[in-house]
mmCIF file with all atom_site columns, C-alpha atoms in Angstrom:
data_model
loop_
_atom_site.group_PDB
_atom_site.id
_atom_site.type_symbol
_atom_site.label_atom_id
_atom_site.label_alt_id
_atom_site.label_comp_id
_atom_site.label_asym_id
_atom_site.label_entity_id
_atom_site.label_seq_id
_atom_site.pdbx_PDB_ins_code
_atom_site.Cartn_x
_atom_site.Cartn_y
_atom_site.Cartn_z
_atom_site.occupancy
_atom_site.B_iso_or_equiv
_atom_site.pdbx_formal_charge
_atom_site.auth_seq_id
_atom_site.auth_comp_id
_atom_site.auth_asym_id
_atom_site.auth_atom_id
_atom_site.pdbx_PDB_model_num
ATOM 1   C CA . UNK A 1 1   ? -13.094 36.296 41.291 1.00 71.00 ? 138 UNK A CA 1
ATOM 2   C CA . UNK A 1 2   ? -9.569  34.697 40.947 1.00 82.00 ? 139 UNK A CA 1
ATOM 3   C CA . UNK A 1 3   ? -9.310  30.795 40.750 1.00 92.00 ? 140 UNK A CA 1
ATOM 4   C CA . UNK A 1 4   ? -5.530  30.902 42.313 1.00 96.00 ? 141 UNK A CA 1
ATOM 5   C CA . UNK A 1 5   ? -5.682  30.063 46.309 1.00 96.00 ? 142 UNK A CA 1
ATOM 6   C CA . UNK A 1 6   ? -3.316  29.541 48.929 1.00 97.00 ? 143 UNK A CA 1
ATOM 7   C CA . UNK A 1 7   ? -0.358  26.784 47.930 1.00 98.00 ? 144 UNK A CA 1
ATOM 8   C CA . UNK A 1 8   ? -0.793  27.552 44.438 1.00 98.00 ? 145 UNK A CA 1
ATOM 9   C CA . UNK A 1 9   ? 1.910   28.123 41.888 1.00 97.00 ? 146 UNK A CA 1
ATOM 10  C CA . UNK A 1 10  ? 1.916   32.302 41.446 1.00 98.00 ? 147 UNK A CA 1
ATOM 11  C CA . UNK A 1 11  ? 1.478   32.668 37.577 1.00 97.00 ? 148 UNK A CA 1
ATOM 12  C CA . UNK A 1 12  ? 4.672   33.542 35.627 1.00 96.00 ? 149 UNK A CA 1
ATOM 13  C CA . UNK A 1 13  ? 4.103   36.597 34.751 1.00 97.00 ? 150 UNK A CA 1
ATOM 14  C CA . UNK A 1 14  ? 5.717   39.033 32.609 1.00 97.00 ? 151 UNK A CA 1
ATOM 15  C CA . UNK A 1 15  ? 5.339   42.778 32.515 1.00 97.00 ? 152 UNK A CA 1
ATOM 16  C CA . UNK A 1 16  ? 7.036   46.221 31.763 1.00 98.00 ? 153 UNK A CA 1
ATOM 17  C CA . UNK A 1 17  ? 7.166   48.795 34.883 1.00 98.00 ? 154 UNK A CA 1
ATOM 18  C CA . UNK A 1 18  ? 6.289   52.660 34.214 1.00 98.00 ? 155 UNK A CA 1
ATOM 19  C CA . UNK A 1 19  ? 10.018  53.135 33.425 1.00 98.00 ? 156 UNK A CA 1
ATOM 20  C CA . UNK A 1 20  ? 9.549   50.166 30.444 1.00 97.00 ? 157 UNK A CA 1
ATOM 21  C CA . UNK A 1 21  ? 11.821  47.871 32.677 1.00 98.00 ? 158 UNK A CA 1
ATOM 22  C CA . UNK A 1 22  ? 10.458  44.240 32.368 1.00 98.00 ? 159 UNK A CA 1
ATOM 23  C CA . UNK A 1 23  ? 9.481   42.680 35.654 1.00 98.00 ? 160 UNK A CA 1
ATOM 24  C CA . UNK A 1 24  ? 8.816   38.309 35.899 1.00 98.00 ? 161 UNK A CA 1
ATOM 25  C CA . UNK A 1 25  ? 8.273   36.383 38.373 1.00 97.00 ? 162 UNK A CA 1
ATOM 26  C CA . UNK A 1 26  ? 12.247  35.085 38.393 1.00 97.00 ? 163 UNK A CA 1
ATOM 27  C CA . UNK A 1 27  ? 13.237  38.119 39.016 1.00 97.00 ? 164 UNK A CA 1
ATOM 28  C CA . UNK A 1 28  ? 11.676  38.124 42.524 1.00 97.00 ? 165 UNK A CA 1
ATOM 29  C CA . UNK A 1 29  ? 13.709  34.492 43.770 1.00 94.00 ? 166 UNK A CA 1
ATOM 30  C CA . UNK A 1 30  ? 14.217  34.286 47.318 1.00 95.00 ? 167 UNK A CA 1
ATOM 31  C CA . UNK A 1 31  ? 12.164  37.290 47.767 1.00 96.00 ? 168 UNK A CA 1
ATOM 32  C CA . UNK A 1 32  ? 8.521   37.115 49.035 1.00 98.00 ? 169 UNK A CA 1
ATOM 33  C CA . UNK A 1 33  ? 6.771   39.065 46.992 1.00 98.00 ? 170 UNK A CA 1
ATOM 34  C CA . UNK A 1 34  ? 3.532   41.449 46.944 1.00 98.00 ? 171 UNK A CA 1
ATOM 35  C CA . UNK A 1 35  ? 1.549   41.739 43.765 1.00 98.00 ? 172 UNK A CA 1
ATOM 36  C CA . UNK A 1 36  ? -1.294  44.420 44.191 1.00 98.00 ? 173 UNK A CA 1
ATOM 37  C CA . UNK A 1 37  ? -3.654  44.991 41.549 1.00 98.00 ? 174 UNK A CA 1
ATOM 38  C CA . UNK A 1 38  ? -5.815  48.184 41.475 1.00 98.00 ? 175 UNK A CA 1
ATOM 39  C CA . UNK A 1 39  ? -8.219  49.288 38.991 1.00 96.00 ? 176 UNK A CA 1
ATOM 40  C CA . UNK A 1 40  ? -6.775  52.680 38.403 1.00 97.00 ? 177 UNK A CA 1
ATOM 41  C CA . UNK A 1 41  ? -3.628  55.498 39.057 1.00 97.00 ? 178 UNK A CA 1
ATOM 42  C CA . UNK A 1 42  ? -4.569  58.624 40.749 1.00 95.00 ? 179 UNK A CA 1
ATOM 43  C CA . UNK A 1 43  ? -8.008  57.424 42.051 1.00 95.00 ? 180 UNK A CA 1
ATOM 44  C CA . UNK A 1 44  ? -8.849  58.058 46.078 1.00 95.00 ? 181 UNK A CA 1
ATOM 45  C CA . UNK A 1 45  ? -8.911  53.881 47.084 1.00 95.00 ? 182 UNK A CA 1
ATOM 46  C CA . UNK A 1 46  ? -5.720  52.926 44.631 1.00 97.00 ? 183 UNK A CA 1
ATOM 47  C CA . UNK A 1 47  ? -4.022  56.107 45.932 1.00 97.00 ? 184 UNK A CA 1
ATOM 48  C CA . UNK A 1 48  ? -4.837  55.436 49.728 1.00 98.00 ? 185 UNK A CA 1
ATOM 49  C CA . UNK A 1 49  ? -3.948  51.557 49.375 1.00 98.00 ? 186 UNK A CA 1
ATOM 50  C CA . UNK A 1 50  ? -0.791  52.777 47.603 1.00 98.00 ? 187 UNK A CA 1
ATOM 51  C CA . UNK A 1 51  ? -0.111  55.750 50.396 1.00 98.00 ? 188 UNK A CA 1
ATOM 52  C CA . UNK A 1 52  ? -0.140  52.573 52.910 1.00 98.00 ? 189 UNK A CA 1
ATOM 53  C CA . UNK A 1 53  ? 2.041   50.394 51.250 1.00 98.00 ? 190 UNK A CA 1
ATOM 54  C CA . UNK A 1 54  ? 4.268   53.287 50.458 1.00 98.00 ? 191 UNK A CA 1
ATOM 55  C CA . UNK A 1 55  ? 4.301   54.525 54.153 1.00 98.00 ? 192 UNK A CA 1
ATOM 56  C CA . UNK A 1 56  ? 4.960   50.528 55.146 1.00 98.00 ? 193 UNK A CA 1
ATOM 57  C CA . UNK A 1 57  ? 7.829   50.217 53.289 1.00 98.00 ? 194 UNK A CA 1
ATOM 58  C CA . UNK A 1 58  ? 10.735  49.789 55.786 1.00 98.00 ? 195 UNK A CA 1
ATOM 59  C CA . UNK A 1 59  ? 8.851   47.018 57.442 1.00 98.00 ? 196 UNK A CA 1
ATOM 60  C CA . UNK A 1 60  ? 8.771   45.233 54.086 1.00 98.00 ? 197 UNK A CA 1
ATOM 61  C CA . UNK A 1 61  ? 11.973  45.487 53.143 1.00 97.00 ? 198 UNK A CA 1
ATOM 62  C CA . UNK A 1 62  ? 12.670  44.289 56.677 1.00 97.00 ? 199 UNK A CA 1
ATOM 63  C CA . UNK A 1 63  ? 10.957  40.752 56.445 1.00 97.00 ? 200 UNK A CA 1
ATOM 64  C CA . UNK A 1 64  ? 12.450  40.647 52.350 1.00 97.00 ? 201 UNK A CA 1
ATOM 65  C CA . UNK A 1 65  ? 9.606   41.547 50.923 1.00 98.00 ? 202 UNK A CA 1
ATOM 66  C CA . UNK A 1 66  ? 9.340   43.243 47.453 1.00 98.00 ? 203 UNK A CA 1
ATOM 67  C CA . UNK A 1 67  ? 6.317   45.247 46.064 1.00 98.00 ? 204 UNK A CA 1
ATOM 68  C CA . UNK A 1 68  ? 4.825   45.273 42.251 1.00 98.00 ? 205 UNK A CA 1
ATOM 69  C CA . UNK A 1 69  ? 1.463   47.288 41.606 1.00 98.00 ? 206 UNK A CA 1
ATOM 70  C CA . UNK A 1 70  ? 0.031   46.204 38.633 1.00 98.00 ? 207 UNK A CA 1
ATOM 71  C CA . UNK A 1 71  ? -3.206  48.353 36.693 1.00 98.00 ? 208 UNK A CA 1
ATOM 72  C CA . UNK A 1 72  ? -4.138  48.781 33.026 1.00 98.00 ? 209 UNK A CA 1
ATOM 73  C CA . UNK A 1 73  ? -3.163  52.144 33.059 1.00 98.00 ? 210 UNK A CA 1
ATOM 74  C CA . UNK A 1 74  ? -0.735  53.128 30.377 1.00 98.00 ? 211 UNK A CA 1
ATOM 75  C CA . UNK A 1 75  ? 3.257   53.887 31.618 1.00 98.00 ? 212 UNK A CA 1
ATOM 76  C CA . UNK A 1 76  ? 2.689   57.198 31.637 1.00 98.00 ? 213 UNK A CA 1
ATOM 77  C CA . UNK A 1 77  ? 0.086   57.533 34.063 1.00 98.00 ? 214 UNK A CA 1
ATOM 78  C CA . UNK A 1 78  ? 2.012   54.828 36.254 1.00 98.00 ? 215 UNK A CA 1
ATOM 79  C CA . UNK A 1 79  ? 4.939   57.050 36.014 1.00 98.00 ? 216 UNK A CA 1
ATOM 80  C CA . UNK A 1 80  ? 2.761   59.983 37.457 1.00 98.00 ? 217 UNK A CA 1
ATOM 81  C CA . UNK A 1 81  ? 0.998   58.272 39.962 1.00 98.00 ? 218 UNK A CA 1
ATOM 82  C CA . UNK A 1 82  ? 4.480   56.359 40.958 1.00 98.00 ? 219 UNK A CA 1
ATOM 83  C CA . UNK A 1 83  ? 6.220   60.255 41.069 1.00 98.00 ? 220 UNK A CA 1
ATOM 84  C CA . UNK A 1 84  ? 3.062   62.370 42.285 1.00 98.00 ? 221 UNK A CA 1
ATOM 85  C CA . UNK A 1 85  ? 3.734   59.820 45.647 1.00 98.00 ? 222 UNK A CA 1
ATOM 86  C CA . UNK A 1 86  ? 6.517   59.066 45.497 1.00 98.00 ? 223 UNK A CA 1
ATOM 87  C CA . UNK A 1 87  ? 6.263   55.257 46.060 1.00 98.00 ? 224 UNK A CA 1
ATOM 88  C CA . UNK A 1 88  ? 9.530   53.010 46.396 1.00 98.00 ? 225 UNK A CA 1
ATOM 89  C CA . UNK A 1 89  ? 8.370   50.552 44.334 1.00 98.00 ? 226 UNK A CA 1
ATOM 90  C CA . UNK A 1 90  ? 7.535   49.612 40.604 1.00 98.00 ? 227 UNK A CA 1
ATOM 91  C CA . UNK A 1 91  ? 3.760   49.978 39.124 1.00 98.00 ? 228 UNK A CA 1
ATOM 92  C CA . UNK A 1 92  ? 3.288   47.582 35.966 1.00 98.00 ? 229 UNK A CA 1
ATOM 93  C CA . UNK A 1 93  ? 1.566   48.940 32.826 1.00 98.00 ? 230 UNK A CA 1
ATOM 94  C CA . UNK A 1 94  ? -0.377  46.023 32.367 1.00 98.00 ? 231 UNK A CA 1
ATOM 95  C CA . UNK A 1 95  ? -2.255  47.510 29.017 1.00 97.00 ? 232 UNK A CA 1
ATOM 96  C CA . UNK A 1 96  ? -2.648  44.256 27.522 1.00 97.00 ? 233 UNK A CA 1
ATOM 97  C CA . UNK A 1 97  ? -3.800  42.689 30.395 1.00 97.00 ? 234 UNK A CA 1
ATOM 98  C CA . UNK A 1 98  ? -1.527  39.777 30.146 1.00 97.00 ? 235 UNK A CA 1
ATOM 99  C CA . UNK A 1 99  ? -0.676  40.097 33.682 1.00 98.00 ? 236 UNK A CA 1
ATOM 100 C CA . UNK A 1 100 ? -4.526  41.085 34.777 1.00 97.00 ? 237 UNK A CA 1
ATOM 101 C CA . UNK A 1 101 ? -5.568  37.863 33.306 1.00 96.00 ? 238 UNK A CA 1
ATOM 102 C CA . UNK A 1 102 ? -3.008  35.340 34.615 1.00 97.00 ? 239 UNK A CA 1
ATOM 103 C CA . UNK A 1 103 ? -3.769  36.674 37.907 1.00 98.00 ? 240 UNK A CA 1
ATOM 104 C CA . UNK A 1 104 ? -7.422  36.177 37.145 1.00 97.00 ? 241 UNK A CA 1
ATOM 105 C CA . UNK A 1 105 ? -8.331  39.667 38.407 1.00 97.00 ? 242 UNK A CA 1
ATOM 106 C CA . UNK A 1 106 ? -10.180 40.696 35.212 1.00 96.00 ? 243 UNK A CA 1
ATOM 107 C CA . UNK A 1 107 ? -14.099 40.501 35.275 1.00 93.00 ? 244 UNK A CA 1
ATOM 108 C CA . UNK A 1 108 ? -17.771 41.798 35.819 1.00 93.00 ? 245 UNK A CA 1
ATOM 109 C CA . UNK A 1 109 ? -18.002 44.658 38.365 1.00 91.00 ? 246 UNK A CA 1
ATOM 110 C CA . UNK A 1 110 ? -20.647 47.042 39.397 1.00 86.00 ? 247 UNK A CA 1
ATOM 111 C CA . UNK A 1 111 ? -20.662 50.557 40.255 1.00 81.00 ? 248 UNK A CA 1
ATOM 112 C CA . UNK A 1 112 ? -23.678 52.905 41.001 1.00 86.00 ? 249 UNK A CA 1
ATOM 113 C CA . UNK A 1 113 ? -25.847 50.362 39.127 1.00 90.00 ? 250 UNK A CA 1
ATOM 114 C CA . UNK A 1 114 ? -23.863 50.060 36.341 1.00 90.00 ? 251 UNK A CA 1
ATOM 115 C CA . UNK A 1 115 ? -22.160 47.221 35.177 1.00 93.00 ? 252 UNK A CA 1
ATOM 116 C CA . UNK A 1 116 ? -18.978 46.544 33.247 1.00 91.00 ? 253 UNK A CA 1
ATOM 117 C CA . UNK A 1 117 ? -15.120 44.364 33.552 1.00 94.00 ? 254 UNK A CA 1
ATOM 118 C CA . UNK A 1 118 ? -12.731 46.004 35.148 1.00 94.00 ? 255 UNK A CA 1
ATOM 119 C CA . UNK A 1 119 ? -9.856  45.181 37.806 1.00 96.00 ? 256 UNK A CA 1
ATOM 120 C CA . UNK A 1 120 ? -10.997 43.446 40.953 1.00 95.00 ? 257 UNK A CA 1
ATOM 121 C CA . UNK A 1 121 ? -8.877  45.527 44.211 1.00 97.00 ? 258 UNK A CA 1
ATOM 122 C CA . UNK A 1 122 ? -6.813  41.816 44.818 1.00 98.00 ? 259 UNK A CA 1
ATOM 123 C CA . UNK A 1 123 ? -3.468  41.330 46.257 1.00 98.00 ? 260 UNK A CA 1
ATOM 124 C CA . UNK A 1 124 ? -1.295  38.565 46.165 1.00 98.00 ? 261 UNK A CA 1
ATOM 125 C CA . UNK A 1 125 ? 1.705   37.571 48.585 1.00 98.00 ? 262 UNK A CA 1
ATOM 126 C CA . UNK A 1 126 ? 3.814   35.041 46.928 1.00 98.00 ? 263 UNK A CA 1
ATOM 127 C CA . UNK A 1 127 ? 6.621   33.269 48.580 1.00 97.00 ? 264 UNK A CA 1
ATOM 128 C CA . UNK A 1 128 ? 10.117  32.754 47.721 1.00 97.00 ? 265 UNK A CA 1
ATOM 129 C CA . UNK A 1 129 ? 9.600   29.496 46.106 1.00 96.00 ? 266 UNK A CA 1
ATOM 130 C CA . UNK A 1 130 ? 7.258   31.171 43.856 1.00 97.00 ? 267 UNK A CA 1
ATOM 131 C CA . UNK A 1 131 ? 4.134   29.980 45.842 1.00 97.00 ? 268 UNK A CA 1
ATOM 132 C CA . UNK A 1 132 ? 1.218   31.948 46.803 1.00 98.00 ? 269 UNK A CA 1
ATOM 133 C CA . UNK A 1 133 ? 1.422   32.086 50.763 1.00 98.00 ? 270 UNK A CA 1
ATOM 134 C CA . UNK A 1 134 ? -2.142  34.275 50.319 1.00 98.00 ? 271 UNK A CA 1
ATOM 135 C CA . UNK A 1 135 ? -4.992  36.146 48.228 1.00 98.00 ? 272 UNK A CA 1
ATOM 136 C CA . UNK A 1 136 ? -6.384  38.948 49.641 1.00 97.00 ? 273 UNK A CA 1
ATOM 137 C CA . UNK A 1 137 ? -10.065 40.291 48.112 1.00 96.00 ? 274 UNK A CA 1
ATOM 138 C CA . UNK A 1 138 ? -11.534 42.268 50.555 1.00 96.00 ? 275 UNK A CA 1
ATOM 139 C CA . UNK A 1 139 ? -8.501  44.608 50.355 1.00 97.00 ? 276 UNK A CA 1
ATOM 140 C CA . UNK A 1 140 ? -8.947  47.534 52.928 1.00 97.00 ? 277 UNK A CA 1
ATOM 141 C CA . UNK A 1 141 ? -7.026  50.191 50.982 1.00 96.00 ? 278 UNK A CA 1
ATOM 142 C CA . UNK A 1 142 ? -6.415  52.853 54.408 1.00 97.00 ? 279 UNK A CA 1
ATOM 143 C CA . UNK A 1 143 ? -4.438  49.959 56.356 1.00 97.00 ? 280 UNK A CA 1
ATOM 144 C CA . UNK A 1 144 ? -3.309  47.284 53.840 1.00 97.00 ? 281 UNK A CA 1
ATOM 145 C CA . UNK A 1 145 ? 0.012   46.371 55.181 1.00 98.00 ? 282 UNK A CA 1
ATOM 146 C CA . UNK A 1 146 ? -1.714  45.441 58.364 1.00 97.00 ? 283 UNK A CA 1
ATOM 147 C CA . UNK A 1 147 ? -3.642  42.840 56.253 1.00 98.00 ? 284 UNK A CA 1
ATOM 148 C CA . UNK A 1 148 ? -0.492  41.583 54.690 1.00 98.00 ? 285 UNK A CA 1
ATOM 149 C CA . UNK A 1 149 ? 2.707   41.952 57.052 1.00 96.00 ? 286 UNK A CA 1
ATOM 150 C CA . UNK A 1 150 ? 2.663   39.171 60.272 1.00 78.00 ? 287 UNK A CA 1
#
């Protein structure tokens, strides 16, 4: 779905958090950093993938690693889904889709026969240089860190 691969320059994105807090890529310098994108708050896969990060969070932090969930859900629901489970890290309100579609993550899905655009489950890890170390599509929501921590 995406176009951005391995050793490409992550997108400079800008985006407010559930709390309205504005998150860029600058901000995460010298970091490496995880962008997950689900399609939506509160739903069993984006809450299990979440749970896992969530639960995985010391062993980010311990290899410098930040976390940013991004969905098109409005900051309200991020701020109930972020609260409900209590996860350590910000969830972008991406209602525009500014940050959806400079990820490339926007497009045709299907579901039960029907089809329609939504979010495509894709995570990003970006290094501290601001370049994408990975892309991960076939996200496996129940044990995601394993797929992204060394």
């Amino acid at each position: 779905m995406t176009n951005l691969k391995k050793g490409d320059a992550a997108p400079l994105f800008s985006g407010k958090d559930q709390d309205g807090n504005v998150h860029t890529l600058a901000d995460y310098k010298g970091k490496k950093l995880v962008v997950f994108f689900y399609p939506k708050a509160n739903t069993p896969g984006c809450t299990a993938e979440a749970c896992d990060l969530r639960d995985n969070y010391a062993r980010f932090e311990a290899q410098n690693y930040a976390l940013l969930g991004v969905s098109a859900d409005s900051a309200k629901a991020q701020a109930s889904f972020k609260n409900k489970y209590e996860f350590p890290f910000p969830l972008l309100a991406d209602e525009d889709k500014s940050v959806i579609q400079a990820f490339g993550v926007w497009g045709p899905k299907k579901f039960m026969g029907k089809e329609y655009d939504g979010i495509h489950r894709t995570t990003f890890v970006i290094n501290e240089a601001g370049v994408i170390d990975d892309v991960i599509t076939d996200v496996k929501t129940k044990a995601h860190a394993e797929q992204i921590l060394p």
